[in-house]
mmCIF file of C-alpha atoms in Angstrom:
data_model
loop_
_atom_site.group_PDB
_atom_site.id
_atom_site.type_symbol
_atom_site.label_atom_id
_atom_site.label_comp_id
_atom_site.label_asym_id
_atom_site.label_seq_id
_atom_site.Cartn_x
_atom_site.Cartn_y
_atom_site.Cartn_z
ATOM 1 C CA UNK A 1 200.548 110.268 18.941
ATOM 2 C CA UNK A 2 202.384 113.549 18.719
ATOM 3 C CA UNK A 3 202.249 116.102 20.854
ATOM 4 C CA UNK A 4 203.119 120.073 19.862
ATOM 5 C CA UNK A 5 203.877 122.877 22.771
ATOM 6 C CA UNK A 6 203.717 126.981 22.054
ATOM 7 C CA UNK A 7 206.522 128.600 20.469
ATOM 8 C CA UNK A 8 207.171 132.104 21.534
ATOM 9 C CA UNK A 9 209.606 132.777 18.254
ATOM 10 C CA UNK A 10 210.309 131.069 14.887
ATOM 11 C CA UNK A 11 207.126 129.178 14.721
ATOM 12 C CA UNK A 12 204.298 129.588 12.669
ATOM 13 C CA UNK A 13 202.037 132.107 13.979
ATOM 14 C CA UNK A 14 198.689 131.136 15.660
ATOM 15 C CA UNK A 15 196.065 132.817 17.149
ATOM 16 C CA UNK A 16 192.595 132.381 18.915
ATOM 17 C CA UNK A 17 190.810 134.514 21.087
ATOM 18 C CA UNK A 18 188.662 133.865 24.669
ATOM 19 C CA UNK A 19 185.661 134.807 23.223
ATOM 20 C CA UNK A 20 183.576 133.863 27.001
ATOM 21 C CA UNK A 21 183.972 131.621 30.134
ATOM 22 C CA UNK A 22 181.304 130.432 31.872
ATOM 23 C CA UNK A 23 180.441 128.239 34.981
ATOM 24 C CA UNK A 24 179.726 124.472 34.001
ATOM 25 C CA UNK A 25 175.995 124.209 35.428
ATOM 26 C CA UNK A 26 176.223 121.511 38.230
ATOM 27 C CA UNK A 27 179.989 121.475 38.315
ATOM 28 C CA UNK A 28 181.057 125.305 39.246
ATOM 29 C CA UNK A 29 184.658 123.639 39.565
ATOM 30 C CA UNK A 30 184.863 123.325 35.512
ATOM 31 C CA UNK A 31 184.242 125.842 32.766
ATOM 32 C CA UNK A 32 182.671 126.189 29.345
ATOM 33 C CA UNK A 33 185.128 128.005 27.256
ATOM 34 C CA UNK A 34 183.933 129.901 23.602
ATOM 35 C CA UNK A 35 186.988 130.058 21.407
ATOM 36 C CA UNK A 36 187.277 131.789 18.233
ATOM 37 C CA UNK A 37 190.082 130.168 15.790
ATOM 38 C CA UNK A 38 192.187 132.803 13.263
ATOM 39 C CA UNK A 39 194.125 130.112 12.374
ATOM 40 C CA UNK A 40 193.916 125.839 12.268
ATOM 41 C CA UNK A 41 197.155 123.951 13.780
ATOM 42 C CA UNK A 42 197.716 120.967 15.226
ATOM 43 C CA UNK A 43 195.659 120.604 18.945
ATOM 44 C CA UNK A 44 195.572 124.189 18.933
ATOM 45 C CA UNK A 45 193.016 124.603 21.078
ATOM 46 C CA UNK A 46 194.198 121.901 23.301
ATOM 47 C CA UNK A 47 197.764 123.675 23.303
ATOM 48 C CA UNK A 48 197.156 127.405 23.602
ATOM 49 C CA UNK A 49 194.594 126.599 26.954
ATOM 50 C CA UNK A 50 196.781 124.314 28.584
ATOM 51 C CA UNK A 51 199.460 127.294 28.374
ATOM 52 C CA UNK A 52 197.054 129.536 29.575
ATOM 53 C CA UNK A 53 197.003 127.291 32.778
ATOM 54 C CA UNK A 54 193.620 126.527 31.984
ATOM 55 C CA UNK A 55 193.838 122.265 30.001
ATOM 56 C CA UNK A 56 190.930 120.836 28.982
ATOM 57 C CA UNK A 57 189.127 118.501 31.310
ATOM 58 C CA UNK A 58 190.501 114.828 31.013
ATOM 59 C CA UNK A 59 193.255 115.883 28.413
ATOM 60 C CA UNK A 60 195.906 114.412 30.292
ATOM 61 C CA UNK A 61 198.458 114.829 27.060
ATOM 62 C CA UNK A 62 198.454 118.605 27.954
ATOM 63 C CA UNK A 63 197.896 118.634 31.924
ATOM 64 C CA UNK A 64 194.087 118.390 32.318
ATOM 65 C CA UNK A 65 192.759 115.940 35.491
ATOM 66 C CA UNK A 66 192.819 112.396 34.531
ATOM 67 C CA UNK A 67 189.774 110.421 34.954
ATOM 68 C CA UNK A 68 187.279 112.185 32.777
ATOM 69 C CA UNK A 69 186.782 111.913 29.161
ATOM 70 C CA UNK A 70 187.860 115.533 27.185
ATOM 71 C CA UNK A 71 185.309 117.427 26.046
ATOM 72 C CA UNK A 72 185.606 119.438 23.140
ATOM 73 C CA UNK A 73 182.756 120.543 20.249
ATOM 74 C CA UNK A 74 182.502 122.752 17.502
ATOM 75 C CA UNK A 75 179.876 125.699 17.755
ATOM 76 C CA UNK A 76 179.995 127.052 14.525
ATOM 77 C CA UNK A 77 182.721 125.324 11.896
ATOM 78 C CA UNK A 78 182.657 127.472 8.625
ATOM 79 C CA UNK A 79 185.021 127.363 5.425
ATOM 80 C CA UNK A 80 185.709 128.711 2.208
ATOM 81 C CA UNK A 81 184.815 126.086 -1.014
ATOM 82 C CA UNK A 82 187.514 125.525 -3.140
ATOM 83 C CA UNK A 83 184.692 125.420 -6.060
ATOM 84 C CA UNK A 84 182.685 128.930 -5.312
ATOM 85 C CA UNK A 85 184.671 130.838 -3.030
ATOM 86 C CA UNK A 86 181.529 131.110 -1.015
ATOM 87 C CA UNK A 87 181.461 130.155 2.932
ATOM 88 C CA UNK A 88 179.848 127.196 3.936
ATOM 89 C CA UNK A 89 178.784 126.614 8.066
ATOM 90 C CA UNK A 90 178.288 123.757 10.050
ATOM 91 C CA UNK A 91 176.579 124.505 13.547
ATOM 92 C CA UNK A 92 177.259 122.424 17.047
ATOM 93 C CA UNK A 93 174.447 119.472 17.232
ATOM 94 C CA UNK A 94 171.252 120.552 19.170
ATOM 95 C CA UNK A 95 171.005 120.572 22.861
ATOM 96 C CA UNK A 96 168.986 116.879 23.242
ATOM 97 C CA UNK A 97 172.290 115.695 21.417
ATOM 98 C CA UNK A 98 174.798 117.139 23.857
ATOM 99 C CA UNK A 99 175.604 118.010 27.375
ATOM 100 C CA UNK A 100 174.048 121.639 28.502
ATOM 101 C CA UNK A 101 175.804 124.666 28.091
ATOM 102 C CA UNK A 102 175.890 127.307 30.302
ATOM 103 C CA UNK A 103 173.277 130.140 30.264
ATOM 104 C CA UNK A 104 176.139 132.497 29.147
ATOM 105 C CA UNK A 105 177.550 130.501 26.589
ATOM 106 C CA UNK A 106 174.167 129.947 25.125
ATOM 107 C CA UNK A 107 173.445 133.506 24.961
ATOM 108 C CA UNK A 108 176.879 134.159 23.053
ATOM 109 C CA UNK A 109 176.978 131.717 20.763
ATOM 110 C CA UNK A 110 173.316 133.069 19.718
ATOM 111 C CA UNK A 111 174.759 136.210 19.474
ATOM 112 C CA UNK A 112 178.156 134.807 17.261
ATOM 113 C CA UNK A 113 175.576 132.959 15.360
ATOM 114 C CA UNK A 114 173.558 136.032 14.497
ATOM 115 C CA UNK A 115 176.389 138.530 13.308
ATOM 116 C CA UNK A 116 177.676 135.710 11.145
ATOM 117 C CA UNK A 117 174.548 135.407 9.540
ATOM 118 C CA UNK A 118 174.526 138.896 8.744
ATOM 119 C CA UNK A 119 177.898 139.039 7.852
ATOM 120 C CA UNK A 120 177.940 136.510 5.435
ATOM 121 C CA UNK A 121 174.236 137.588 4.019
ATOM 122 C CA UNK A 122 175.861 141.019 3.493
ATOM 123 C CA UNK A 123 178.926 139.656 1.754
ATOM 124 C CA UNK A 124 176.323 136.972 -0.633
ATOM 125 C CA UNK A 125 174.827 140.081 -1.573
ATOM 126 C CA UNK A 126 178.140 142.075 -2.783
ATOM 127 C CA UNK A 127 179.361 139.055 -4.816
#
């Protein structure tokens, strides 16, 4: 039940970047949206796109379009263990098990996918 807005000042910082927008195929009128988290806070996501101008679809809590149900998966989820220190990754559900992303967002989330991989099998090797 609680809602947070954007703080310009005095807050704790928060940050995400755009990472790709793409036309929803079928529905040009929506948009699937690739976001990179920096940091974790409370409806983040939902927040920092709704101030963009830009609310998810059927979030009606920050301004989206009532009617449809919000939409909003992981792609890639990783975290440091506690226990190891090592990363550990959780990837979005396969496309049978979802909705269809756009071409676009396909082709950069393979691409995220793929630099992480080598990222993290470069940093395995130096520990």
């Amino acid at each position: 039940g609680r809602s947070v807005r954007v703080v310009r000042a005095g807050g704790k910082p928060s940050f995400l970047d755009v990472v790709l927008v793409a036309p929803v195929p079928g529905a040009p009128d929506e948009s699937h949206v690739l976001v990179q988290l920096h940091t974790g806070r409370l409806h983040q996501i939902r927040v920092m796109l709704a101030d963009l101008g830009a609310p998810l679809s059927g979030d009606v809590r920050y301004g989206g379009p009532p009617g449809q149900t919000m939409y909003l998966e992981h792609v890639i989820l990783g975290a440091r263990t506690f226990a190891s220190g090592g990363w550990r990754g959780w990837l979005a559900p396969a496309e049978n098990d979802r909705p269809r992303w756009a071409p676009a967002l396909t082709d950069a989330v393979d691409a995220r996918v793929r630099d992480l991989s080598t990222s993290l099998a470069s940093t395995s090797a130096r520990l």
